[in-house]
Amino acid sequence: MIFVDSNLFVIDLRYSDDPDYPVNRRALDRLARDGRGMTSVLNVLEICGILSFNLSVVALHALYVHFAQRYRVTVVPGGGYDTRLPAPRVRDILTKMEKRMALKDAEIALAAEQQAASLSAFVSWNAKHFAGKLSVPALTPREWLRRRTGRPRRRDT
């Protein structure tokens, strides 16, 4: 499984003019096709929060409820309205922060680490924020696609 960070989904949903959009879209398409993508309920809520300023109440709830189906990803620990948010111990958050991580990144890293036994990579446009701080490689979508295809890097990929 591949843990997918929030920023891939935000780019897909809001920033089609971003220069990385084509690579971002290819990565999300590949994950959906393979059925190996995973994200946390914290990521989904972060995405909903970012987009909430421009969404109606109905659209906000639809985004949350249909997120896993839309992207063909697994949401952990679940994506229902009654899902309990992961509540890491302060000690665990501070241990991540000792490695120079912001609060939200530390929470996401801990959510990913809970799934470490089934993960082969963590994919984020901010991979450098997670590099060496997880038990799996932190890769950008471009790096992950390159590993998947074995193709040399092209400027537009």
mmCIF file with all atom_site columns, C-alpha atoms in Angstrom:
data_model
loop_
_atom_site.group_PDB
_atom_site.id
_atom_site.type_symbol
_atom_site.label_atom_id
_atom_site.label_alt_id
_atom_site.label_comp_id
_atom_site.label_asym_id
_atom_site.label_entity_id
_atom_site.label_seq_id
_atom_site.pdbx_PDB_ins_code
_atom_site.Cartn_x
_atom_site.Cartn_y
_atom_site.Cartn_z
_atom_site.occupancy
_atom_site.B_iso_or_equiv
_atom_site.pdbx_formal_charge
_atom_site.auth_seq_id
_atom_site.auth_comp_id
_atom_site.auth_asym_id
_atom_site.auth_atom_id
_atom_site.pdbx_PDB_model_num
ATOM 1   C CA . MET A 1 1   ? 0.000   0.000  0.000   1.00 0.00 ? 1   MET A CA 1
ATOM 2   C CA . ILE A 1 2   ? 1.039   3.590  -0.623  1.00 0.00 ? 2   ILE A CA 1
ATOM 3   C CA . PHE A 1 3   ? 0.165   6.278  1.928   1.00 0.00 ? 3   PHE A CA 1
ATOM 4   C CA . VAL A 1 4   ? -0.940  9.427  0.067   1.00 0.00 ? 4   VAL A CA 1
ATOM 5   C CA . ASP A 1 5   ? -0.563  12.846 1.660   1.00 0.00 ? 5   ASP A CA 1
ATOM 6   C CA . SER A 1 6   ? -3.217  15.562 1.464   1.00 0.00 ? 6   SER A CA 1
ATOM 7   C CA . ASN A 1 7   ? -1.415  17.788 -1.003  1.00 0.00 ? 7   ASN A CA 1
ATOM 8   C CA . LEU A 1 8   ? -1.911  15.417 -3.951  1.00 0.00 ? 8   LEU A CA 1
ATOM 9   C CA . PHE A 1 9   ? -5.665  15.557 -3.484  1.00 0.00 ? 9   PHE A CA 1
ATOM 10  C CA . VAL A 1 10  ? -5.721  19.329 -2.967  1.00 0.00 ? 10  VAL A CA 1
ATOM 11  C CA . ILE A 1 11  ? -3.779  19.881 -6.200  1.00 0.00 ? 11  ILE A CA 1
ATOM 12  C CA . ASP A 1 12  ? -6.176  17.568 -8.011  1.00 0.00 ? 12  ASP A CA 1
ATOM 13  C CA . LEU A 1 13  ? -9.283  19.251 -6.652  1.00 0.00 ? 13  LEU A CA 1
ATOM 14  C CA . ARG A 1 14  ? -8.220  22.899 -6.818  1.00 0.00 ? 14  ARG A CA 1
ATOM 15  C CA . TYR A 1 15  ? -5.044  23.590 -8.772  1.00 0.00 ? 15  TYR A CA 1
ATOM 16  C CA . SER A 1 16  ? -5.333  22.204 -12.302 1.00 0.00 ? 16  SER A CA 1
ATOM 17  C CA . ASP A 1 17  ? -3.050  25.034 -13.458 1.00 0.00 ? 17  ASP A CA 1
ATOM 18  C CA . ASP A 1 18  ? -0.228  23.888 -11.146 1.00 0.00 ? 18  ASP A CA 1
ATOM 19  C CA . PRO A 1 19  ? 2.855   22.887 -13.177 1.00 0.00 ? 19  PRO A CA 1
ATOM 20  C CA . ASP A 1 20  ? 2.908   19.559 -11.309 1.00 0.00 ? 20  ASP A CA 1
ATOM 21  C CA . TYR A 1 21  ? -0.752  18.810 -12.031 1.00 0.00 ? 21  TYR A CA 1
ATOM 22  C CA . PRO A 1 22  ? -0.093  16.329 -14.897 1.00 0.00 ? 22  PRO A CA 1
ATOM 23  C CA . VAL A 1 23  ? 2.304   14.250 -12.788 1.00 0.00 ? 23  VAL A CA 1
ATOM 24  C CA . ASN A 1 24  ? -0.021  14.531 -9.803  1.00 0.00 ? 24  ASN A CA 1
ATOM 25  C CA . ARG A 1 25  ? -2.952  13.296 -11.916 1.00 0.00 ? 25  ARG A CA 1
ATOM 26  C CA . ARG A 1 26  ? -0.906  10.365 -13.283 1.00 0.00 ? 26  ARG A CA 1
ATOM 27  C CA . ALA A 1 27  ? 0.074   9.328  -9.759  1.00 0.00 ? 27  ALA A CA 1
ATOM 28  C CA . LEU A 1 28  ? -3.534  9.434  -8.528  1.00 0.00 ? 28  LEU A CA 1
ATOM 29  C CA . ASP A 1 29  ? -4.710  7.539  -11.616 1.00 0.00 ? 29  ASP A CA 1
ATOM 30  C CA . ARG A 1 30  ? -2.064  4.861  -11.077 1.00 0.00 ? 30  ARG A CA 1
ATOM 31  C CA . LEU A 1 31  ? -2.991  4.488  -7.412  1.00 0.00 ? 31  LEU A CA 1
ATOM 32  C CA . ALA A 1 32  ? -6.683  4.194  -8.298  1.00 0.00 ? 32  ALA A CA 1
ATOM 33  C CA . ARG A 1 33  ? -5.955  1.648  -11.030 1.00 0.00 ? 33  ARG A CA 1
ATOM 34  C CA . ASP A 1 34  ? -3.771  -0.442 -8.718  1.00 0.00 ? 34  ASP A CA 1
ATOM 35  C CA . GLY A 1 35  ? -6.138  -0.048 -5.755  1.00 0.00 ? 35  GLY A CA 1
ATOM 36  C CA . ARG A 1 36  ? -3.138  0.412  -3.458  1.00 0.00 ? 36  ARG A CA 1
ATOM 37  C CA . GLY A 1 37  ? -3.663  3.950  -2.171  1.00 0.00 ? 37  GLY A CA 1
ATOM 38  C CA . MET A 1 38  ? -4.280  4.759  1.467   1.00 0.00 ? 38  MET A CA 1
ATOM 39  C CA . THR A 1 39  ? -4.737  7.964  3.414   1.00 0.00 ? 39  THR A CA 1
ATOM 40  C CA . SER A 1 40  ? -5.944  8.819  6.897   1.00 0.00 ? 40  SER A CA 1
ATOM 41  C CA . VAL A 1 41  ? -9.161  10.393 8.061   1.00 0.00 ? 41  VAL A CA 1
ATOM 42  C CA . LEU A 1 42  ? -6.945  13.262 9.283   1.00 0.00 ? 42  LEU A CA 1
ATOM 43  C CA . ASN A 1 43  ? -5.826  13.865 5.699   1.00 0.00 ? 43  ASN A CA 1
ATOM 44  C CA . VAL A 1 44  ? -9.399  13.798 4.420   1.00 0.00 ? 44  VAL A CA 1
ATOM 45  C CA . LEU A 1 45  ? -10.479 16.279 7.077   1.00 0.00 ? 45  LEU A CA 1
ATOM 46  C CA . GLU A 1 46  ? -7.487  18.492 6.288   1.00 0.00 ? 46  GLU A CA 1
ATOM 47  C CA . ILE A 1 47  ? -8.544  18.517 2.620   1.00 0.00 ? 47  ILE A CA 1
ATOM 48  C CA . CYS A 1 48  ? -12.140 19.277 3.577   1.00 0.00 ? 48  CYS A CA 1
ATOM 49  C CA . GLY A 1 49  ? -10.947 22.135 5.790   1.00 0.00 ? 49  GLY A CA 1
ATOM 50  C CA . ILE A 1 50  ? -8.795  23.640 3.054   1.00 0.00 ? 50  ILE A CA 1
ATOM 51  C CA . LEU A 1 51  ? -11.627 23.472 0.532   1.00 0.00 ? 51  LEU A CA 1
ATOM 52  C CA . SER A 1 52  ? -14.412 24.430 2.980   1.00 0.00 ? 52  SER A CA 1
ATOM 53  C CA . PHE A 1 53  ? -13.982 28.122 2.225   1.00 0.00 ? 53  PHE A CA 1
ATOM 54  C CA . ASN A 1 54  ? -15.238 27.549 -1.325  1.00 0.00 ? 54  ASN A CA 1
ATOM 55  C CA . LEU A 1 55  ? -17.729 24.714 -0.860  1.00 0.00 ? 55  LEU A CA 1
ATOM 56  C CA . SER A 1 56  ? -21.380 24.662 0.094   1.00 0.00 ? 56  SER A CA 1
ATOM 57  C CA . VAL A 1 57  ? -22.337 22.630 3.146   1.00 0.00 ? 57  VAL A CA 1
ATOM 58  C CA . VAL A 1 58  ? -23.748 19.926 0.865   1.00 0.00 ? 58  VAL A CA 1
ATOM 59  C CA . ALA A 1 59  ? -20.589 19.838 -1.276  1.00 0.00 ? 59  ALA A CA 1
ATOM 60  C CA . LEU A 1 60  ? -18.361 19.716 1.811   1.00 0.00 ? 60  LEU A CA 1
ATOM 61  C CA . HIS A 1 61  ? -20.217 16.692 3.186   1.00 0.00 ? 61  HIS A CA 1
ATOM 62  C CA . ALA A 1 62  ? -20.276 15.025 -0.232  1.00 0.00 ? 62  ALA A CA 1
ATOM 63  C CA . LEU A 1 63  ? -16.506 15.458 -0.519  1.00 0.00 ? 63  LEU A CA 1
ATOM 64  C CA . TYR A 1 64  ? -16.015 13.775 2.854   1.00 0.00 ? 64  TYR A CA 1
ATOM 65  C CA . VAL A 1 65  ? -18.537 10.968 2.381   1.00 0.00 ? 65  VAL A CA 1
ATOM 66  C CA . HIS A 1 66  ? -17.487 10.045 -1.166  1.00 0.00 ? 66  HIS A CA 1
ATOM 67  C CA . PHE A 1 67  ? -13.755 10.700 -0.849  1.00 0.00 ? 67  PHE A CA 1
ATOM 68  C CA . ALA A 1 68  ? -12.584 7.071  -0.660  1.00 0.00 ? 68  ALA A CA 1
ATOM 69  C CA . GLN A 1 69  ? -14.789 6.043  -3.565  1.00 0.00 ? 69  GLN A CA 1
ATOM 70  C CA . ARG A 1 70  ? -13.832 9.049  -5.691  1.00 0.00 ? 70  ARG A CA 1
ATOM 71  C CA . TYR A 1 71  ? -10.107 8.340  -5.396  1.00 0.00 ? 71  TYR A CA 1
ATOM 72  C CA . ARG A 1 72  ? -10.313 4.572  -4.851  1.00 0.00 ? 72  ARG A CA 1
ATOM 73  C CA . VAL A 1 73  ? -8.228  4.827  -1.691  1.00 0.00 ? 73  VAL A CA 1
ATOM 74  C CA . THR A 1 74  ? -8.579  3.243  1.700   1.00 0.00 ? 74  THR A CA 1
ATOM 75  C CA . VAL A 1 75  ? -9.207  5.747  4.491   1.00 0.00 ? 75  VAL A CA 1
ATOM 76  C CA . VAL A 1 76  ? -7.842  4.691  7.874   1.00 0.00 ? 76  VAL A CA 1
ATOM 77  C CA . PRO A 1 77  ? -9.126  4.184  10.472  1.00 0.00 ? 77  PRO A CA 1
ATOM 78  C CA . GLY A 1 78  ? -12.334 4.764  8.477   1.00 0.00 ? 78  GLY A CA 1
ATOM 79  C CA . GLY A 1 79  ? -14.263 7.489  6.742   1.00 0.00 ? 79  GLY A CA 1
ATOM 80  C CA . GLY A 1 80  ? -17.688 7.398  8.361   1.00 0.00 ? 80  GLY A CA 1
ATOM 81  C CA . TYR A 1 81  ? -19.185 10.187 10.422  1.00 0.00 ? 81  TYR A CA 1
ATOM 82  C CA . ASP A 1 82  ? -18.766 8.113  13.584  1.00 0.00 ? 82  ASP A CA 1
ATOM 83  C CA . THR A 1 83  ? -15.065 7.420  12.991  1.00 0.00 ? 83  THR A CA 1
ATOM 84  C CA . ARG A 1 84  ? -12.971 8.396  15.982  1.00 0.00 ? 84  ARG A CA 1
ATOM 85  C CA . LEU A 1 85  ? -9.955  10.516 15.167  1.00 0.00 ? 85  LEU A CA 1
ATOM 86  C CA . PRO A 1 86  ? -6.594  9.026  16.033  1.00 0.00 ? 86  PRO A CA 1
ATOM 87  C CA . ALA A 1 87  ? -5.521  10.480 19.359  1.00 0.00 ? 87  ALA A CA 1
ATOM 88  C CA . PRO A 1 88  ? -1.763  10.146 19.606  1.00 0.00 ? 88  PRO A CA 1
ATOM 89  C CA . ARG A 1 89  ? -0.046  10.636 22.904  1.00 0.00 ? 89  ARG A CA 1
ATOM 90  C CA . VAL A 1 90  ? 1.740   13.935 23.423  1.00 0.00 ? 90  VAL A CA 1
ATOM 91  C CA . ARG A 1 91  ? 4.964   11.954 23.909  1.00 0.00 ? 91  ARG A CA 1
ATOM 92  C CA . ASP A 1 92  ? 4.623   10.492 20.397  1.00 0.00 ? 92  ASP A CA 1
ATOM 93  C CA . ILE A 1 93  ? 3.913   13.895 18.830  1.00 0.00 ? 93  ILE A CA 1
ATOM 94  C CA . LEU A 1 94  ? 6.908   15.433 20.601  1.00 0.00 ? 94  LEU A CA 1
ATOM 95  C CA . THR A 1 95  ? 9.115   12.536 19.497  1.00 0.00 ? 95  THR A CA 1
ATOM 96  C CA . LYS A 1 96  ? 8.210   13.354 15.883  1.00 0.00 ? 96  LYS A CA 1
ATOM 97  C CA . MET A 1 97  ? 8.718   17.067 16.557  1.00 0.00 ? 97  MET A CA 1
ATOM 98  C CA . GLU A 1 98  ? 12.215  16.283 17.855  1.00 0.00 ? 98  GLU A CA 1
ATOM 99  C CA . LYS A 1 99  ? 12.926  15.340 14.230  1.00 0.00 ? 99  LYS A CA 1
ATOM 100 C CA . ARG A 1 100 ? 11.826  18.824 13.144  1.00 0.00 ? 100 ARG A CA 1
ATOM 101 C CA . MET A 1 101 ? 8.201   18.246 12.176  1.00 0.00 ? 101 MET A CA 1
ATOM 102 C CA . ALA A 1 102 ? 5.245   20.601 12.371  1.00 0.00 ? 102 ALA A CA 1
ATOM 103 C CA . LEU A 1 103 ? 2.211   19.418 14.340  1.00 0.00 ? 103 LEU A CA 1
ATOM 104 C CA . LYS A 1 104 ? 0.082   18.396 11.334  1.00 0.00 ? 104 LYS A CA 1
ATOM 105 C CA . ASP A 1 105 ? 3.020   16.583 9.697   1.00 0.00 ? 105 ASP A CA 1
ATOM 106 C CA . ALA A 1 106 ? 3.712   14.778 12.983  1.00 0.00 ? 106 ALA A CA 1
ATOM 107 C CA . GLU A 1 107 ? 0.071   13.685 13.241  1.00 0.00 ? 107 GLU A CA 1
ATOM 108 C CA . ILE A 1 108 ? 0.064   12.448 9.637   1.00 0.00 ? 108 ILE A CA 1
ATOM 109 C CA . ALA A 1 109 ? 3.391   10.667 10.144  1.00 0.00 ? 109 ALA A CA 1
ATOM 110 C CA . LEU A 1 110 ? 1.989   8.870  13.184  1.00 0.00 ? 110 LEU A CA 1
ATOM 111 C CA . ALA A 1 111 ? -1.146  7.896  11.246  1.00 0.00 ? 111 ALA A CA 1
ATOM 112 C CA . ALA A 1 112 ? 1.061   6.493  8.479   1.00 0.00 ? 112 ALA A CA 1
ATOM 113 C CA . GLU A 1 113 ? 3.267   4.662  10.966  1.00 0.00 ? 113 GLU A CA 1
ATOM 114 C CA . GLN A 1 114 ? 0.203   2.894  12.371  1.00 0.00 ? 114 GLN A CA 1
ATOM 115 C CA . GLN A 1 115 ? -0.102  1.293  8.935   1.00 0.00 ? 115 GLN A CA 1
ATOM 116 C CA . ALA A 1 116 ? 3.634   0.697  8.432   1.00 0.00 ? 116 ALA A CA 1
ATOM 117 C CA . ALA A 1 117 ? 3.348   -3.084 8.218   1.00 0.00 ? 117 ALA A CA 1
ATOM 118 C CA . SER A 1 118 ? 1.330   -2.775 5.005   1.00 0.00 ? 118 SER A CA 1
ATOM 119 C CA . LEU A 1 119 ? 3.056   0.303  3.496   1.00 0.00 ? 119 LEU A CA 1
ATOM 120 C CA . SER A 1 120 ? 5.801   0.416  0.903   1.00 0.00 ? 120 SER A CA 1
ATOM 121 C CA . ALA A 1 121 ? 5.979   4.226  0.522   1.00 0.00 ? 121 ALA A CA 1
ATOM 122 C CA . PHE A 1 122 ? 4.657   7.593  1.669   1.00 0.00 ? 122 PHE A CA 1
ATOM 123 C CA . VAL A 1 123 ? 3.902   9.914  -1.275  1.00 0.00 ? 123 VAL A CA 1
ATOM 124 C CA . SER A 1 124 ? 3.786   13.685 -0.816  1.00 0.00 ? 124 SER A CA 1
ATOM 125 C CA . TRP A 1 125 ? 4.857   16.794 -2.658  1.00 0.00 ? 125 TRP A CA 1
ATOM 126 C CA . ASN A 1 126 ? 6.461   17.637 0.691   1.00 0.00 ? 126 ASN A CA 1
ATOM 127 C CA . ALA A 1 127 ? 8.388   14.351 0.855   1.00 0.00 ? 127 ALA A CA 1
ATOM 128 C CA . LYS A 1 128 ? 11.404  16.216 2.239   1.00 0.00 ? 128 LYS A CA 1
ATOM 129 C CA . HIS A 1 129 ? 9.374   16.987 5.397   1.00 0.00 ? 129 HIS A CA 1
ATOM 130 C CA . PHE A 1 130 ? 9.009   13.239 6.006   1.00 0.00 ? 130 PHE A CA 1
ATOM 131 C CA . ALA A 1 131 ? 12.300  11.889 4.619   1.00 0.00 ? 131 ALA A CA 1
ATOM 132 C CA . GLY A 1 132 ? 14.152  9.817  7.199   1.00 0.00 ? 132 GLY A CA 1
ATOM 133 C CA . LYS A 1 133 ? 11.311  10.279 9.683   1.00 0.00 ? 133 LYS A CA 1
ATOM 134 C CA . LEU A 1 134 ? 9.187   7.296  8.646   1.00 0.00 ? 134 LEU A CA 1
ATOM 135 C CA . SER A 1 135 ? 9.839   3.590  8.423   1.00 0.00 ? 135 SER A CA 1
ATOM 136 C CA . VAL A 1 136 ? 9.068   3.688  4.681   1.00 0.00 ? 136 VAL A CA 1
ATOM 137 C CA . PRO A 1 137 ? 10.538  5.872  1.919   1.00 0.00 ? 137 PRO A CA 1
ATOM 138 C CA . ALA A 1 138 ? 9.010   9.343  1.542   1.00 0.00 ? 138 ALA A CA 1
ATOM 139 C CA . LEU A 1 139 ? 8.751   10.109 -2.174  1.00 0.00 ? 139 LEU A CA 1
ATOM 140 C CA . THR A 1 140 ? 7.313   12.834 -4.346  1.00 0.00 ? 140 THR A CA 1
ATOM 141 C CA . PRO A 1 141 ? 4.719   11.659 -6.868  1.00 0.00 ? 141 PRO A CA 1
ATOM 142 C CA . ARG A 1 142 ? 7.338   12.097 -9.584  1.00 0.00 ? 142 ARG A CA 1
ATOM 143 C CA . GLU A 1 143 ? 9.837   9.904  -7.713  1.00 0.00 ? 143 GLU A CA 1
ATOM 144 C CA . TRP A 1 144 ? 7.190   7.290  -6.971  1.00 0.00 ? 144 TRP A CA 1
ATOM 145 C CA . LEU A 1 145 ? 6.074   7.112  -10.605 1.00 0.00 ? 145 LEU A CA 1
ATOM 146 C CA . ARG A 1 146 ? 9.681   6.841  -11.736 1.00 0.00 ? 146 ARG A CA 1
ATOM 147 C CA . ARG A 1 147 ? 10.211  3.871  -9.411  1.00 0.00 ? 147 ARG A CA 1
ATOM 148 C CA . ARG A 1 148 ? 7.003   2.283  -10.702 1.00 0.00 ? 148 ARG A CA 1
ATOM 149 C CA . THR A 1 149 ? 7.816   2.669  -14.375 1.00 0.00 ? 149 THR A CA 1
ATOM 150 C CA . GLY A 1 150 ? 11.603  2.621  -14.342 1.00 0.00 ? 150 GLY A CA 1
ATOM 151 C CA . ARG A 1 151 ? 11.585  5.408  -16.921 1.00 0.00 ? 151 ARG A CA 1
ATOM 152 C CA . PRO A 1 152 ? 14.172  8.155  -16.815 1.00 0.00 ? 152 PRO A CA 1
ATOM 153 C CA . ARG A 1 153 ? 12.970  11.520 -15.588 1.00 0.00 ? 153 ARG A CA 1
ATOM 154 C CA . ARG A 1 154 ? 11.532  13.853 -18.202 1.00 0.00 ? 154 ARG A CA 1
ATOM 155 C CA . ARG A 1 155 ? 10.969  17.526 -17.542 1.00 0.00 ? 155 ARG A CA 1
ATOM 156 C CA . ASP A 1 156 ? 7.202   17.281 -18.070 1.00 0.00 ? 156 ASP A CA 1
ATOM 157 C CA . THR A 1 157 ? 6.682   14.114 -16.018 1.00 0.00 ? 157 THR A CA 1
#
